[in-house]
Short mmCIF file of C-alpha atoms and ligand atoms in Angstrom, two decimals:
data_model
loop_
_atom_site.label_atom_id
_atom_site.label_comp_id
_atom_site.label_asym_id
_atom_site.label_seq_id
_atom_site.Cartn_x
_atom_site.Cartn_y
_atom_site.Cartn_z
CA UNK A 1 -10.43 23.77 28.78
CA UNK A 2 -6.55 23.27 29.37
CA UNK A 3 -4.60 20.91 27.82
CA UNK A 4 -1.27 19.87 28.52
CA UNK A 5 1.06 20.01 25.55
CA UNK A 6 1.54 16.43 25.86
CA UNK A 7 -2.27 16.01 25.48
CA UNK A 8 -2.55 17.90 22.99
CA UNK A 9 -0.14 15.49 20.72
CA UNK A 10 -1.80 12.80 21.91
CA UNK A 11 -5.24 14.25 20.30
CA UNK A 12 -4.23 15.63 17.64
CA UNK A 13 -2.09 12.44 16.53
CA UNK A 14 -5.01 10.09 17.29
CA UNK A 15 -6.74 11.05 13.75
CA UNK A 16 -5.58 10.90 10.68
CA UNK A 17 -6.05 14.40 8.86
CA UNK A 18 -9.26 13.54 6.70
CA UNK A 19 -10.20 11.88 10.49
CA UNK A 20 -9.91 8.62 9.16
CA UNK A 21 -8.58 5.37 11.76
CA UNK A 22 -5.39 4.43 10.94
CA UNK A 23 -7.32 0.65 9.63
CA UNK A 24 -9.56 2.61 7.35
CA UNK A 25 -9.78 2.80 3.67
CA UNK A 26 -11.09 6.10 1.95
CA UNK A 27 -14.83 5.89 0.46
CA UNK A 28 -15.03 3.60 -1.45
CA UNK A 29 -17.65 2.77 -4.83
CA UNK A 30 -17.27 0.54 -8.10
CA UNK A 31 -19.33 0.20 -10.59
CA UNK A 32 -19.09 -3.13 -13.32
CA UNK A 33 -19.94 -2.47 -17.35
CA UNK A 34 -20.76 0.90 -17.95
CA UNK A 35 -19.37 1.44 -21.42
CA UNK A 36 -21.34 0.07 -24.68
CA UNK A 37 -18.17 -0.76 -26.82
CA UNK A 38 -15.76 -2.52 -24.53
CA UNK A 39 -16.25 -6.20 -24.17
CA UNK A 40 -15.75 -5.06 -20.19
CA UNK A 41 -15.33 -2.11 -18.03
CA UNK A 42 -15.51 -0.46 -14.93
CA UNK A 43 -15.60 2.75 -12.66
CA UNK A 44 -14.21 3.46 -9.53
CA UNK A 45 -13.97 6.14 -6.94
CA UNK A 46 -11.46 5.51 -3.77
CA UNK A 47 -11.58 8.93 -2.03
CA UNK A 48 -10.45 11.47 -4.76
CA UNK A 49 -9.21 9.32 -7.48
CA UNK A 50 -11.78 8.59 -10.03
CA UNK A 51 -10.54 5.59 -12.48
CA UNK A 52 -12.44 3.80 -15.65
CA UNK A 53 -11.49 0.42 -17.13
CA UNK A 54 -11.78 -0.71 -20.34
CA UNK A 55 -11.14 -4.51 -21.15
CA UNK A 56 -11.25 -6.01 -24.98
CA UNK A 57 -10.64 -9.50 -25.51
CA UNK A 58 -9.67 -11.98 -25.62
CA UNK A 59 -9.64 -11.21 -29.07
CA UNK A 60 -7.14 -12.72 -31.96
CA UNK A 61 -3.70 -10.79 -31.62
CA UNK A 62 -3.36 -9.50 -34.86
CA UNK A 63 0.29 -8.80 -34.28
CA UNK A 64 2.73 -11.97 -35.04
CA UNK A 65 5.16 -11.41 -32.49
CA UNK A 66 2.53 -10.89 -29.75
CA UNK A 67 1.33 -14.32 -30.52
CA UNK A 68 1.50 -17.37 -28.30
CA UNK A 69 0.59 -20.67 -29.69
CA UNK A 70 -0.50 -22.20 -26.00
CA UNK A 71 -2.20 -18.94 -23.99
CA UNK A 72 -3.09 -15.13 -24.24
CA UNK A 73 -1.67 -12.66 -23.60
CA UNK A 74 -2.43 -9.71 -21.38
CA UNK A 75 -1.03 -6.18 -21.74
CA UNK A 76 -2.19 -3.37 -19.61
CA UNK A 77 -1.95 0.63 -20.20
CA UNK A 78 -2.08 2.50 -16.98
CA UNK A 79 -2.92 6.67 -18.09
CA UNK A 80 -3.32 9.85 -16.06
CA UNK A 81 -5.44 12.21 -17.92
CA UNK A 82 -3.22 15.52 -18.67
CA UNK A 83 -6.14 17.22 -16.02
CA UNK A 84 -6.31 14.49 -13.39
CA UNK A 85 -3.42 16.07 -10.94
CA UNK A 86 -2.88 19.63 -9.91
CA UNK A 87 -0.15 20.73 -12.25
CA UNK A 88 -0.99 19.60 -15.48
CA UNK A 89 0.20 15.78 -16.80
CA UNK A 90 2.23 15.65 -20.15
CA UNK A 91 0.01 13.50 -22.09
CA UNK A 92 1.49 10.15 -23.37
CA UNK A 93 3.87 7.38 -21.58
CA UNK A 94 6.46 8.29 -19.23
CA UNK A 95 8.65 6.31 -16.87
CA UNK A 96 6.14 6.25 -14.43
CA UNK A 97 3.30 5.15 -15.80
CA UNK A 98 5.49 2.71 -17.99
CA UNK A 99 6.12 1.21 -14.95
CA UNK A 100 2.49 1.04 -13.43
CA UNK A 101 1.30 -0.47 -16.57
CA UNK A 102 3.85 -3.16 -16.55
CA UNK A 103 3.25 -3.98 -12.89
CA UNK A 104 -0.68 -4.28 -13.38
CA UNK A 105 -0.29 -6.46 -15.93
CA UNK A 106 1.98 -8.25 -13.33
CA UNK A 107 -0.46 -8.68 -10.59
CA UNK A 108 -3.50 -9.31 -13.24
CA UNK A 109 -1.85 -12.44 -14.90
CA UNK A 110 -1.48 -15.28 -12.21
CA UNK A 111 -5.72 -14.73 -12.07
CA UNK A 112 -6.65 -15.65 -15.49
CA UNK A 113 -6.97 -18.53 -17.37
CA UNK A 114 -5.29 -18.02 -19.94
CA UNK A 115 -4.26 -20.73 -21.69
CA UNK A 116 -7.70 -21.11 -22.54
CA UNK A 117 -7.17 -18.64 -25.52
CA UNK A 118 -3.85 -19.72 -27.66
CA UNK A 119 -2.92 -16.56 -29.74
CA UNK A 120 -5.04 -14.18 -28.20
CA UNK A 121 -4.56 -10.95 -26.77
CA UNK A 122 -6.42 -9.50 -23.52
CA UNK A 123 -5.77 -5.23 -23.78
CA UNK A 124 -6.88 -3.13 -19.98
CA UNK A 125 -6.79 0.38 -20.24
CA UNK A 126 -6.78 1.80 -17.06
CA UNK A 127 -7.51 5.92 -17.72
CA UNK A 128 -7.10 7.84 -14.43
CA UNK A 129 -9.49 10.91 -14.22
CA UNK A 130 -8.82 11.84 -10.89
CA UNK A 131 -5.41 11.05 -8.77
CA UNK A 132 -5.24 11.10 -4.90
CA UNK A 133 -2.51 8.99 -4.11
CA UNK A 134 -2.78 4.91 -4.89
CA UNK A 135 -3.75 5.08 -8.00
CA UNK A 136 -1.59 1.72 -9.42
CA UNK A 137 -3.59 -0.47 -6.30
CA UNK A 138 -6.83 1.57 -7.40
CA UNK A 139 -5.98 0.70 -11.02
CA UNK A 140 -5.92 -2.82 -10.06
CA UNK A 141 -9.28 -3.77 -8.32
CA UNK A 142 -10.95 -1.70 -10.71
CA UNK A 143 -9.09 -3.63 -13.88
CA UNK A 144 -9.64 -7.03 -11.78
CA UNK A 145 -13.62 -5.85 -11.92
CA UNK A 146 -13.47 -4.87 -15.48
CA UNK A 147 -12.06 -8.82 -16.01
CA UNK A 148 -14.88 -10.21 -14.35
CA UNK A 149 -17.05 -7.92 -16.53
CA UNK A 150 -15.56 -8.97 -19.73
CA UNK A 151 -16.48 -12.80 -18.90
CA UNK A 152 -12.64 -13.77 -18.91
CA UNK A 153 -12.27 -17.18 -16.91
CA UNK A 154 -10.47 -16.21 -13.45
CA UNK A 155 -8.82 -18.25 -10.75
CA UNK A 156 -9.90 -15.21 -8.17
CA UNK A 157 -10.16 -11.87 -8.36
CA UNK A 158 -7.40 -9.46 -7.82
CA UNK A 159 -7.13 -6.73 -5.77
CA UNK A 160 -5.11 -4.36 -4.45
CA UNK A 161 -4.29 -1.90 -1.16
CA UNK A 162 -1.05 0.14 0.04
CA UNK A 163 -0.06 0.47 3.65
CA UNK A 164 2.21 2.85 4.96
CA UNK A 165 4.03 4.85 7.55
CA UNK A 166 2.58 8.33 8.28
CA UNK A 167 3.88 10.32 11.87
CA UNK A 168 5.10 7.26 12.85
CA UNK A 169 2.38 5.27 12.62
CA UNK A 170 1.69 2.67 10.03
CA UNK A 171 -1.82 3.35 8.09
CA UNK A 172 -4.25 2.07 5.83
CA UNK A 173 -4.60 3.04 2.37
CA UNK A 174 -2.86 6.76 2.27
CA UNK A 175 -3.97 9.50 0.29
CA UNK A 176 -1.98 11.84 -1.83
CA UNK A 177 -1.16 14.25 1.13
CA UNK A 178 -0.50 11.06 3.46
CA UNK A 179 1.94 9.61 0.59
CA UNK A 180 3.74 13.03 0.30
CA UNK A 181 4.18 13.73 3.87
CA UNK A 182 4.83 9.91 4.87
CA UNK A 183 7.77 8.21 5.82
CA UNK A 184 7.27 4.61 3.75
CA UNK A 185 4.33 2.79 1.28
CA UNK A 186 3.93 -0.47 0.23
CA UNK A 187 1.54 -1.05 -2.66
CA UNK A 188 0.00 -5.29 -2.56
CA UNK A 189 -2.08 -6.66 -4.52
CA UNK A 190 -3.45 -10.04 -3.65
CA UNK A 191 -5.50 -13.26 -4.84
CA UNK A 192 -8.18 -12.79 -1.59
CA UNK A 193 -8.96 -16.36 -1.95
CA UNK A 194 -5.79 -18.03 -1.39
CA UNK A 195 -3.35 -14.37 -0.39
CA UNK A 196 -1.32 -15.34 -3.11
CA UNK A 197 1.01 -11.77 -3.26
CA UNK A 198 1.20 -10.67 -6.93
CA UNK A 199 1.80 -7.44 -5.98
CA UNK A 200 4.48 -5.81 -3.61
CA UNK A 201 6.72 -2.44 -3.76
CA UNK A 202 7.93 -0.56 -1.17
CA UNK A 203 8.82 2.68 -1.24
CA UNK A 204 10.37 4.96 1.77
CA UNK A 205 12.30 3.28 4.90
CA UNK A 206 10.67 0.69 7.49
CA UNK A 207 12.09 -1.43 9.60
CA UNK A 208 11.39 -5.17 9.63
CA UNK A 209 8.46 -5.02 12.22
CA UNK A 210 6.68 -1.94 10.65
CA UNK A 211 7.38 -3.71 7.42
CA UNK A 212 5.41 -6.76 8.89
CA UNK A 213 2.49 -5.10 10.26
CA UNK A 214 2.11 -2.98 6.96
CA UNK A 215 1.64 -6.02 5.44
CA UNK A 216 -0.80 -7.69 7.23
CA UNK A 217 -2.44 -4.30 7.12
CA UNK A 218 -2.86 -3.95 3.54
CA UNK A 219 -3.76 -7.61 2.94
CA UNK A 220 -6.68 -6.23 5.25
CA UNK A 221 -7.62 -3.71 3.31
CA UNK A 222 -7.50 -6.14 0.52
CA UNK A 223 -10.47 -8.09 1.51
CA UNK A 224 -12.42 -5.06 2.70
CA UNK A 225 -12.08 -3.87 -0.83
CA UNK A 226 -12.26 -6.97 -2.26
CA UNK A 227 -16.38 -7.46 -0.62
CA UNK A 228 -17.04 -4.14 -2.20
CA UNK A 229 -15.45 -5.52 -5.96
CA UNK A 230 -18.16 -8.62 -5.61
CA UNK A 231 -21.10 -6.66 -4.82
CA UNK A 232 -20.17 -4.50 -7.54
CA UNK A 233 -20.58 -7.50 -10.02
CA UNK A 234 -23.29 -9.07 -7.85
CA UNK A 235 -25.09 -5.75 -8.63
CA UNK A 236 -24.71 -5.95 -12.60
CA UNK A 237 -25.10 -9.59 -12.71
CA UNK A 238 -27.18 -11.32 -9.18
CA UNK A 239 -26.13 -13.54 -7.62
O1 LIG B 301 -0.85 6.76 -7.48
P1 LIG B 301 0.18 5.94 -6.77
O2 LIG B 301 0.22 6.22 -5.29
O3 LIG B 301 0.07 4.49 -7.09
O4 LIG B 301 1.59 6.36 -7.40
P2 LIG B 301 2.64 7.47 -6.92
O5 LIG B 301 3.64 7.57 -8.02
O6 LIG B 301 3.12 7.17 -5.55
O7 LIG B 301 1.80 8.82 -6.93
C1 LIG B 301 1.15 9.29 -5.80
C2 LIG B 301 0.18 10.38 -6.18
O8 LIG B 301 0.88 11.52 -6.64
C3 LIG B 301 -0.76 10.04 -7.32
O9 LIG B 301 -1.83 9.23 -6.94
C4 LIG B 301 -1.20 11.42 -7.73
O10 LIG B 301 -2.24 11.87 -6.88
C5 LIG B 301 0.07 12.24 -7.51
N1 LIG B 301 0.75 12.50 -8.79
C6 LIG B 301 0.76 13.78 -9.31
O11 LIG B 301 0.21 14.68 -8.68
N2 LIG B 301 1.35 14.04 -10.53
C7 LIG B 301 1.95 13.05 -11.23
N3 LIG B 301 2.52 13.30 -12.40
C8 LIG B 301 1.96 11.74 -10.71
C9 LIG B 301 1.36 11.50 -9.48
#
């Protein structure tokens, strides 16, 4: 068979390079409670990235200064194992992941109730195993799950989905390679009930149209992922 060159681009650009559709998430699984200790937790697998939650709490915060005499509080740690990316992470904080753990907690907080615990702390560790690009919107659902897990009263869940521009073309959910390679990414995290947007970076160059449909894109995604977070619990708990 002969293809024009034209035809050719046309073919080759009509796939994304795992084959994906430009409106499709990676696999997707979550799991609800599956550690003993932890009052809740959670595993998830989004293509390559493998994450586990751990929620405790509320519990008393035994630190003064962390106390607030009307509502908890919530305080998230967002960690890449040193063997969960191809050249080996430094273990501890660093600006990065300073920053993802400050934005979880972000787009957690406007879901729980949590004035219904004065003085109490609420701690989510989010421990990356695997990283494949999304991690801090993977990080999310699966902390959102974790929650739900731990019985803390919510308003909705939360969850979370980036959008992007790859070749051009804006895409779903974009993997490491896709991230690397693409043009823009915007990382949302919404309340699926109501869309409230707790959640939204942008990083790369899009104009105000691509930003748009990006958007509307992830918040998608959003609810796709966020059918998959409630049979997760359905699954631990019935109906
Ligand atoms: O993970 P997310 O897309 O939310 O954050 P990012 O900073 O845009 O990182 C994109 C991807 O780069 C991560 O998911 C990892 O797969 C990879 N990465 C890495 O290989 N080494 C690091 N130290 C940090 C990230």
């Amino acid at each position: 068979i002969i293809i024009t060159p034209d035809e050719f681009k046309r073919v080759s650009e009509a796939a994304r390079e795992d084959g994906r559709a430009p409106d499709e998430i990676r696999p997707l699984k979550i799991e609800a409670g599956i550690l003993e200790r932890a009052d809740g937790s959670s595993y998830l697998e989004l293509g390559g990235n493998k994450i586990l939650v751990a929620v405790y709490g509320p519990r008393e915060a035994q630190i003064k200064r962390l106390q607030r005499p009307d509502r908890a509080v919530i305080r998230c740690r967002y960690n890449m194992a040193p063997f969960s990316v191809e050249e080996r992470k430094r273990p501890g904080p660093d600006r990065r992941s300073v920053e993802i753990s400050k934005i979880t907690a972000e787009a957690l907080r406007p879901a729980l109730i949590l004035e219904k615990f004065p003085r109490s702390v609420i701690d989510v560790f989010i421990e990356v195993l695997e990283a494949e690009g999304g991690t801090r919107c993977a990080g999310i659902t699966a902390a959102s799950v974790a929650l739900a897990d731990a019985g803390m009263p919510m308003k909705d869940m939360v969850v979370a989905c980036a959008a992007g521009k790859v070749n051009g073309r804006i895409v779903l959910d974009l993997s490491e390679e896709e991230d690397k390679r693409g043009e823009a990414d915007i990382p949302v995290a919404i309340l699926p009930r109501n869309k409230e947007i707790t959640l939204l970076q942008s990083d790369g160059n899009l104009t105000q149209e691509e930003f748009e449909e990006a958007l509307d894109l992830a918040i998608k995604g959003c609810l796709k992922i966020n059918k998959i977070q409630k049979e997760a619990l359905k699954r631990k708990y019935g109906e």
